[in-house]
Amino acid sequence: MNDRLVIIPTYNEKENIENIIRYVFSLQPAFDILIIEDNSPDGTAAIVENLQKEFSGLHMIRREGKLGLGTAYLTGFDWGLSQGYNYIFEMDADFSHNPDDLVRLYNACLEGADMAIGSRYVTGVNVVNWPMGRVLMSYFASKYVRIVTGMKIHDATAGFVCYTRKVLEDIQSKRIHFKGYAFQIEMKFTAWTAGFKLQEVPIIFTDRTLGTSKMSGGIFTEAFLGVFMMKLRSLFKTKKRR
Ligand SMILES: Nc1nc2c(ncn2[C@@H]2O[C@H](COP(=O)(O)OP(=O)(O)O)[C@@H](O)[C@H]2O)c(=O)[nH]1
Ligand SMILES: [Mg+2]
């Protein structure tokens, strides 16, 4: 076991899962992996089980059905903290996030960030192969979050993150409301209002070439109104911002 755990939520990722696991285990420094598998009908879990014979640092939590990204990550954070990991990462299974960037996110935390965010929008728009509509939606969603919350983050919905233990321990003591896109926003907002240091690391995000997206419209609606409610709630709490 080492100090670093990458959580990868999966739903129907049979085309990607073996490649991403092998890639992460080839990195230096070494990362352990926790797959949060929501009973994918395509047999993703069986592929992971098979690889567990080869890699002792490969872990999996199986849930009974598709319960959403937010609760998948919260389940993973609890497990990672209880196992003693000090750096816990969020990453997609579909290679949209380049696993090489895990090392850059980790280094940002070693150099003083409490939470490092793989960001598409620090220097313009670094998204490859997404339809224009989706790029615009994501980009303006981040602008919207910035205006409503006041948080100086360019990529508020980013799902490629390194958390240090103290951030997740603090978040464990709070209630996280959202499940989809808004979950990513809420995690950043919660850490930011608690006074932690968030740092964006520029990354290039490439749309998946294998498998299909699980993103849906309802997730977007949750985010739009939810961000407003989140800000309102926070105004009624005492802030300890540094
Ligand atoms: N465990 C779990 N994983 C999910 C769920 N929804 C999406 N994922 C995974 O979350 C990651 C991002 O989802 P994806 O469909 O690529 O979303 P997109 O990149 O925003 O289009 C992928 O690894 C998916 O397999 C879910 O409900 N449960
Ligand atoms: Mg994706």
mmCIF file of C-alpha atoms and ligand atoms in Angstrom:
data_model
loop_
_atom_site.group_PDB
_atom_site.id
_atom_site.type_symbol
_atom_site.label_atom_id
_atom_site.label_comp_id
_atom_site.label_asym_id
_atom_site.label_seq_id
_atom_site.Cartn_x
_atom_site.Cartn_y
_atom_site.Cartn_z
ATOM 1 C CA MET A 1 0.000 0.000 0.000
ATOM 2 C CA ASN A 2 1.107 3.564 -0.633
ATOM 3 C CA ASP A 3 -0.101 7.056 0.111
ATOM 4 C CA ARG A 4 -2.129 7.673 -3.045
ATOM 5 C CA LEU A 5 -5.517 6.329 -4.126
ATOM 6 C CA VAL A 6 -7.270 6.988 -7.443
ATOM 7 C CA ILE A 7 -11.039 6.525 -7.324
ATOM 8 C CA ILE A 8 -12.584 5.598 -10.674
ATOM 9 C CA PRO A 9 -16.386 5.328 -10.848
ATOM 10 C CA THR A 10 -17.614 2.996 -13.571
ATOM 11 C CA TYR A 11 -20.849 2.303 -15.349
ATOM 12 C CA ASN A 12 -20.540 0.245 -18.548
ATOM 13 C CA GLU A 13 -16.831 0.824 -19.156
ATOM 14 C CA LYS A 14 -15.802 -2.589 -20.494
ATOM 15 C CA GLU A 15 -13.990 -0.972 -23.456
ATOM 16 C CA ASN A 16 -11.836 1.235 -21.219
ATOM 17 C CA ILE A 17 -11.444 -0.332 -17.814
ATOM 18 C CA GLU A 18 -8.548 -2.697 -18.410
ATOM 19 C CA ASN A 19 -6.510 -0.124 -20.319
ATOM 20 C CA ILE A 20 -7.002 2.601 -17.728
ATOM 21 C CA ILE A 21 -6.110 0.271 -14.848
ATOM 22 C CA ARG A 22 -2.937 -0.925 -16.564
ATOM 23 C CA TYR A 23 -1.983 2.627 -17.425
ATOM 24 C CA VAL A 24 -2.378 3.892 -13.853
ATOM 25 C CA PHE A 25 -0.338 1.004 -12.464
ATOM 26 C CA SER A 26 2.491 1.878 -14.871
ATOM 27 C CA LEU A 27 2.908 5.361 -13.359
ATOM 28 C CA GLN A 28 5.665 6.576 -11.074
ATOM 29 C CA PRO A 29 5.132 7.289 -8.214
ATOM 30 C CA ALA A 30 2.735 4.378 -7.673
ATOM 31 C CA PHE A 31 -1.005 4.872 -7.197
ATOM 32 C CA ASP A 32 -3.544 2.409 -5.792
ATOM 33 C CA ILE A 33 -6.962 2.245 -7.453
ATOM 34 C CA LEU A 34 -10.491 1.967 -6.094
ATOM 35 C CA ILE A 35 -13.220 1.210 -8.647
ATOM 36 C CA ILE A 36 -16.772 2.123 -7.643
ATOM 37 C CA GLU A 37 -18.787 -0.224 -9.825
ATOM 38 C CA ASP A 38 -22.546 0.276 -10.106
ATOM 39 C CA ASN A 39 -23.505 -3.189 -11.333
ATOM 40 C CA SER A 40 -22.753 -2.404 -14.997
ATOM 41 C CA PRO A 41 -24.763 -4.743 -17.245
ATOM 42 C CA ASP A 42 -21.795 -4.963 -19.653
ATOM 43 C CA GLY A 43 -19.635 -6.991 -17.250
ATOM 44 C CA THR A 44 -17.139 -4.297 -16.192
ATOM 45 C CA ALA A 45 -16.920 -5.837 -12.695
ATOM 46 C CA ALA A 46 -15.751 -9.218 -14.000
ATOM 47 C CA ILE A 47 -12.867 -7.550 -15.862
ATOM 48 C CA VAL A 48 -11.807 -5.749 -12.669
ATOM 49 C CA GLU A 49 -12.040 -8.953 -10.609
ATOM 50 C CA ASN A 50 -9.767 -10.685 -13.058
ATOM 51 C CA LEU A 51 -7.178 -7.899 -12.843
ATOM 52 C CA GLN A 52 -7.277 -8.013 -9.040
ATOM 53 C CA LYS A 53 -5.368 -11.323 -9.297
ATOM 54 C CA GLU A 54 -2.544 -9.410 -10.949
ATOM 55 C CA PHE A 55 -2.564 -6.122 -8.977
ATOM 56 C CA SER A 56 -2.705 -6.115 -5.171
ATOM 57 C CA GLY A 57 -3.350 -2.358 -5.150
ATOM 58 C CA LEU A 58 -6.584 -2.741 -7.129
ATOM 59 C CA HIS A 59 -9.755 -2.475 -5.036
ATOM 60 C CA MET A 60 -13.417 -2.465 -5.944
ATOM 61 C CA ILE A 61 -16.661 -1.560 -4.203
ATOM 62 C CA ARG A 62 -19.720 -2.930 -5.959
ATOM 63 C CA ARG A 63 -23.056 -1.212 -5.528
ATOM 64 C CA GLU A 64 -26.410 -2.647 -6.495
ATOM 65 C CA GLY A 65 -27.246 -0.242 -9.332
ATOM 66 C CA LYS A 66 -26.522 3.080 -11.037
ATOM 67 C CA LEU A 67 -26.582 5.415 -8.040
ATOM 68 C CA GLY A 68 -24.765 8.396 -9.559
ATOM 69 C CA LEU A 69 -21.300 9.911 -9.453
ATOM 70 C CA GLY A 70 -21.706 11.961 -6.291
ATOM 71 C CA THR A 71 -22.530 9.076 -3.971
ATOM 72 C CA ALA A 72 -19.950 6.909 -5.764
ATOM 73 C CA TYR A 73 -17.224 9.360 -4.817
ATOM 74 C CA LEU A 74 -18.476 9.878 -1.264
ATOM 75 C CA THR A 75 -18.402 6.117 -0.760
ATOM 76 C CA GLY A 76 -14.887 6.046 -2.169
ATOM 77 C CA PHE A 77 -13.649 8.927 0.022
ATOM 78 C CA ASP A 78 -14.894 7.204 3.199
ATOM 79 C CA TRP A 79 -13.148 3.987 2.212
ATOM 80 C CA GLY A 80 -9.904 5.750 1.226
ATOM 81 C CA LEU A 81 -9.718 7.736 4.463
ATOM 82 C CA SER A 82 -10.456 4.656 6.573
ATOM 83 C CA GLN A 83 -7.617 2.833 4.808
ATOM 84 C CA GLY A 84 -5.168 5.629 5.624
ATOM 85 C CA TYR A 85 -4.523 7.208 2.199
ATOM 86 C CA ASN A 86 -3.335 10.816 2.355
ATOM 87 C CA TYR A 87 -3.935 11.791 -1.294
ATOM 88 C CA ILE A 88 -7.198 10.760 -2.890
ATOM 89 C CA PHE A 89 -7.977 11.406 -6.563
ATOM 90 C CA GLU A 90 -11.092 11.558 -8.720
ATOM 91 C CA MET A 91 -10.694 10.390 -12.308
ATOM 92 C CA ASP A 92 -13.003 9.151 -15.096
ATOM 93 C CA ALA A 93 -12.573 5.687 -16.604
ATOM 94 C CA ASP A 94 -12.784 6.812 -20.232
ATOM 95 C CA PHE A 95 -9.337 8.470 -20.773
ATOM 96 C CA SER A 96 -10.903 11.946 -20.974
ATOM 97 C CA HIS A 97 -8.497 12.623 -18.148
ATOM 98 C CA ASN A 98 -4.930 11.751 -19.124
ATOM 99 C CA PRO A 99 -3.623 9.521 -16.293
ATOM 100 C CA ASP A 100 -0.165 11.104 -16.670
ATOM 101 C CA ASP A 101 -1.684 14.256 -15.165
ATOM 102 C CA LEU A 102 -2.279 12.421 -11.867
ATOM 103 C CA VAL A 103 1.396 13.045 -11.154
ATOM 104 C CA ARG A 104 1.028 16.772 -11.856
ATOM 105 C CA LEU A 105 -1.998 17.033 -9.566
ATOM 106 C CA TYR A 106 -0.112 15.169 -6.862
ATOM 107 C CA ASN A 107 2.912 17.464 -7.210
ATOM 108 C CA ALA A 108 0.682 20.527 -6.854
ATOM 109 C CA CYS A 109 -0.495 19.155 -3.497
ATOM 110 C CA LEU A 110 3.058 18.335 -2.418
ATOM 111 C CA GLU A 111 3.950 21.942 -3.197
ATOM 112 C CA GLY A 112 1.244 23.345 -0.943
ATOM 113 C CA ALA A 113 -2.227 23.017 -2.479
ATOM 114 C CA ASP A 114 -4.871 21.416 -0.276
ATOM 115 C CA MET A 115 -6.848 20.456 -3.372
ATOM 116 C CA ALA A 116 -5.513 20.393 -6.939
ATOM 117 C CA ILE A 117 -8.011 20.663 -9.797
ATOM 118 C CA GLY A 118 -7.288 19.471 -13.336
ATOM 119 C CA SER A 119 -8.681 22.466 -15.164
ATOM 120 C CA ARG A 120 -9.739 22.826 -18.796
ATOM 121 C CA TYR A 121 -10.276 26.571 -18.749
ATOM 122 C CA VAL A 122 -7.221 28.199 -17.139
ATOM 123 C CA THR A 123 -5.713 29.094 -20.491
ATOM 124 C CA GLY A 124 -8.624 29.404 -22.932
ATOM 125 C CA VAL A 125 -10.518 26.186 -23.650
ATOM 126 C CA ASN A 126 -8.575 22.913 -23.627
ATOM 127 C CA VAL A 127 -11.239 20.435 -24.670
ATOM 128 C CA VAL A 128 -10.715 18.081 -27.588
ATOM 129 C CA ASN A 129 -13.521 16.392 -29.572
ATOM 130 C CA TRP A 130 -16.518 17.485 -27.559
ATOM 131 C CA PRO A 131 -19.437 18.801 -29.638
ATOM 132 C CA MET A 132 -19.422 22.617 -29.619
ATOM 133 C CA GLY A 133 -22.712 22.720 -27.700
ATOM 134 C CA ARG A 134 -21.246 20.737 -24.853
ATOM 135 C CA VAL A 135 -18.048 22.799 -24.709
ATOM 136 C CA LEU A 136 -20.075 26.005 -24.534
ATOM 137 C CA MET A 137 -22.392 24.608 -21.866
ATOM 138 C CA SER A 138 -19.494 23.504 -19.693
ATOM 139 C CA TYR A 139 -17.556 26.732 -20.193
ATOM 140 C CA PHE A 140 -20.487 29.007 -19.410
ATOM 141 C CA ALA A 141 -21.540 26.806 -16.496
ATOM 142 C CA SER A 142 -18.157 27.565 -14.971
ATOM 143 C CA LYS A 143 -18.585 31.303 -15.603
ATOM 144 C CA TYR A 144 -22.037 31.144 -14.026
ATOM 145 C CA VAL A 145 -20.672 29.394 -10.940
ATOM 146 C CA ARG A 146 -17.923 31.993 -10.647
ATOM 147 C CA ILE A 147 -20.391 34.852 -10.743
ATOM 148 C CA VAL A 148 -22.922 33.305 -8.349
ATOM 149 C CA THR A 149 -20.451 31.932 -5.799
ATOM 150 C CA GLY A 150 -17.557 34.373 -6.065
ATOM 151 C CA MET A 151 -15.159 31.443 -6.147
ATOM 152 C CA LYS A 152 -12.127 32.136 -8.343
ATOM 153 C CA ILE A 153 -12.104 28.810 -10.149
ATOM 154 C CA HIS A 154 -12.159 28.603 -13.953
ATOM 155 C CA ASP A 155 -13.378 25.010 -14.193
ATOM 156 C CA ALA A 156 -15.995 24.512 -11.505
ATOM 157 C CA THR A 157 -17.372 21.233 -12.862
ATOM 158 C CA ALA A 158 -13.970 19.561 -13.265
ATOM 159 C CA GLY A 159 -13.950 15.934 -12.212
ATOM 160 C CA PHE A 160 -10.190 15.380 -12.204
ATOM 161 C CA VAL A 161 -9.009 16.264 -8.726
ATOM 162 C CA CYS A 162 -6.434 15.479 -6.040
ATOM 163 C CA TYR A 163 -7.682 15.971 -2.479
ATOM 164 C CA THR A 164 -5.433 15.966 0.534
ATOM 165 C CA ARG A 165 -6.733 14.046 3.534
ATOM 166 C CA LYS A 166 -7.595 17.135 5.586
ATOM 167 C CA VAL A 167 -9.990 18.455 2.913
ATOM 168 C CA LEU A 168 -11.912 15.181 2.731
ATOM 169 C CA GLU A 169 -12.007 14.837 6.514
ATOM 170 C CA ASP A 170 -13.555 18.289 6.696
ATOM 171 C CA ILE A 171 -16.042 17.448 3.935
ATOM 172 C CA GLN A 172 -16.974 14.201 5.735
ATOM 173 C CA SER A 173 -18.274 16.310 8.594
ATOM 174 C CA LYS A 174 -20.561 18.268 6.251
ATOM 175 C CA ARG A 175 -23.579 17.407 4.187
ATOM 176 C CA ILE A 176 -23.096 17.202 0.422
ATOM 177 C CA HIS A 177 -26.427 17.645 -1.357
ATOM 178 C CA PHE A 178 -25.808 17.046 -5.051
ATOM 179 C CA LYS A 179 -25.333 13.996 -7.220
ATOM 180 C CA GLY A 180 -24.321 15.028 -10.750
ATOM 181 C CA TYR A 181 -22.361 17.943 -12.202
ATOM 182 C CA ALA A 182 -23.375 19.982 -9.197
ATOM 183 C CA PHE A 183 -21.567 17.525 -6.950
ATOM 184 C CA GLN A 184 -18.242 18.641 -8.406
ATOM 185 C CA ILE A 185 -19.170 22.283 -7.909
ATOM 186 C CA GLU A 186 -20.300 21.659 -4.340
ATOM 187 C CA MET A 187 -17.073 19.859 -3.405
ATOM 188 C CA LYS A 188 -14.995 22.825 -4.557
ATOM 189 C CA PHE A 189 -17.311 25.332 -2.949
ATOM 190 C CA THR A 190 -17.330 23.464 0.360
ATOM 191 C CA ALA A 191 -13.536 23.261 0.436
ATOM 192 C CA TRP A 192 -13.208 26.903 -0.552
ATOM 193 C CA THR A 193 -15.632 28.229 2.073
ATOM 194 C CA ALA A 194 -13.771 26.168 4.706
ATOM 195 C CA GLY A 195 -10.638 28.139 3.813
ATOM 196 C CA PHE A 196 -8.637 25.465 2.001
ATOM 197 C CA LYS A 197 -6.197 26.323 -0.772
ATOM 198 C CA LEU A 198 -7.531 25.251 -4.180
ATOM 199 C CA GLN A 199 -5.119 25.245 -7.104
ATOM 200 C CA GLU A 200 -5.955 24.738 -10.768
ATOM 201 C CA VAL A 201 -3.524 22.711 -12.858
ATOM 202 C CA PRO A 202 -4.094 23.181 -16.613
ATOM 203 C CA ILE A 203 -4.984 19.938 -18.386
ATOM 204 C CA ILE A 204 -6.246 18.927 -21.810
ATOM 205 C CA PHE A 205 -9.559 17.057 -21.687
ATOM 206 C CA THR A 206 -10.245 14.696 -24.595
ATOM 207 C CA ASP A 207 -13.672 13.210 -25.205
ATOM 208 C CA ARG A 208 -13.887 9.447 -24.906
ATOM 209 C CA THR A 209 -13.159 7.407 -28.041
ATOM 210 C CA LEU A 210 -14.653 4.165 -26.628
ATOM 211 C CA GLY A 211 -17.972 3.524 -24.870
ATOM 212 C CA THR A 212 -20.733 6.084 -24.376
ATOM 213 C CA SER A 213 -21.382 9.086 -22.129
ATOM 214 C CA LYS A 214 -23.734 8.679 -19.178
ATOM 215 C CA MET A 215 -24.396 12.394 -18.747
ATOM 216 C CA SER A 216 -28.056 13.460 -18.819
ATOM 217 C CA GLY A 217 -30.096 16.666 -18.916
ATOM 218 C CA GLY A 218 -31.519 16.320 -15.401
ATOM 219 C CA ILE A 219 -28.013 16.642 -14.048
ATOM 220 C CA PHE A 220 -27.755 20.041 -15.691
ATOM 221 C CA THR A 221 -31.000 21.317 -14.179
ATOM 222 C CA GLU A 222 -29.834 20.216 -10.741
ATOM 223 C CA ALA A 223 -26.679 22.272 -11.218
ATOM 224 C CA PHE A 224 -28.375 25.439 -12.442
ATOM 225 C CA LEU A 225 -30.749 25.998 -9.533
ATOM 226 C CA GLY A 226 -28.613 24.085 -7.103
ATOM 227 C CA VAL A 227 -25.665 26.483 -7.327
ATOM 228 C CA PHE A 228 -27.936 29.322 -6.358
ATOM 229 C CA MET A 229 -29.321 27.429 -3.372
ATOM 230 C CA MET A 230 -25.836 26.385 -2.328
ATOM 231 C CA LYS A 231 -24.665 29.996 -2.236
ATOM 232 C CA LEU A 232 -27.740 31.072 -0.280
ATOM 233 C CA ARG A 233 -27.214 28.336 2.308
ATOM 234 C CA SER A 234 -23.597 29.323 2.761
ATOM 235 C CA LEU A 235 -24.539 32.937 3.447
ATOM 236 C CA PHE A 236 -26.335 31.778 6.567
ATOM 237 C CA LYS A 237 -23.216 30.076 7.895
ATOM 238 C CA THR A 238 -20.101 31.674 9.371
ATOM 239 C CA LYS A 239 -17.214 31.783 6.941
ATOM 240 C CA LYS A 240 -13.597 31.041 7.811
ATOM 241 C CA ARG A 241 -12.136 31.982 4.443
ATOM 242 C CA ARG A 242 -8.389 32.594 4.371
HETATM 243 N N1 LIG B 1 -20.258 4.208 -10.396
HETATM 244 C C1 LIG B 1 -20.814 5.050 -11.283
HETATM 245 N N2 LIG B 1 -20.058 5.585 -12.268
HETATM 246 C C2 LIG B 1 -20.656 6.422 -13.146
HETATM 247 C C3 LIG B 1 -22.016 6.780 -13.077
HETATM 248 N N3 LIG B 1 -22.295 7.655 -14.094
HETATM 249 C C4 LIG B 1 -21.142 7.825 -14.768
HETATM 250 N N4 LIG B 1 -20.147 7.079 -14.217
HETATM 251 C C5 LIG B 1 -18.712 7.051 -14.571
HETATM 252 O O1 LIG B 1 -18.241 8.372 -14.396
HETATM 253 C C6 LIG B 1 -17.252 8.723 -15.363
HETATM 254 C C7 LIG B 1 -17.722 9.946 -16.179
HETATM 255 O O2 LIG B 1 -18.895 9.630 -16.910
HETATM 256 P P1 LIG B 1 -19.063 9.930 -18.470
HETATM 257 O O3 LIG B 1 -20.204 9.138 -18.981
HETATM 258 O O4 LIG B 1 -17.759 9.738 -19.168
HETATM 259 O O5 LIG B 1 -19.473 11.444 -18.442
HETATM 260 P P2 LIG B 1 -19.000 12.623 -19.413
HETATM 261 O O6 LIG B 1 -17.534 12.461 -19.667
HETATM 262 O O7 LIG B 1 -19.329 13.867 -18.655
HETATM 263 O O8 LIG B 1 -19.802 12.449 -20.667
HETATM 264 C C8 LIG B 1 -17.058 7.460 -16.190
HETATM 265 O O9 LIG B 1 -15.999 6.741 -15.644
HETATM 266 C C9 LIG B 1 -18.384 6.712 -16.005
HETATM 267 O O10 LIG B 1 -18.267 5.310 -16.183
HETATM 268 C C10 LIG B 1 -22.804 6.190 -12.020
HETATM 269 O O11 LIG B 1 -23.987 6.429 -11.868
HETATM 270 N N5 LIG B 1 -22.145 5.360 -11.158
HETATM 271 MG MG MG B 2 -16.459 10.978 -20.117
#
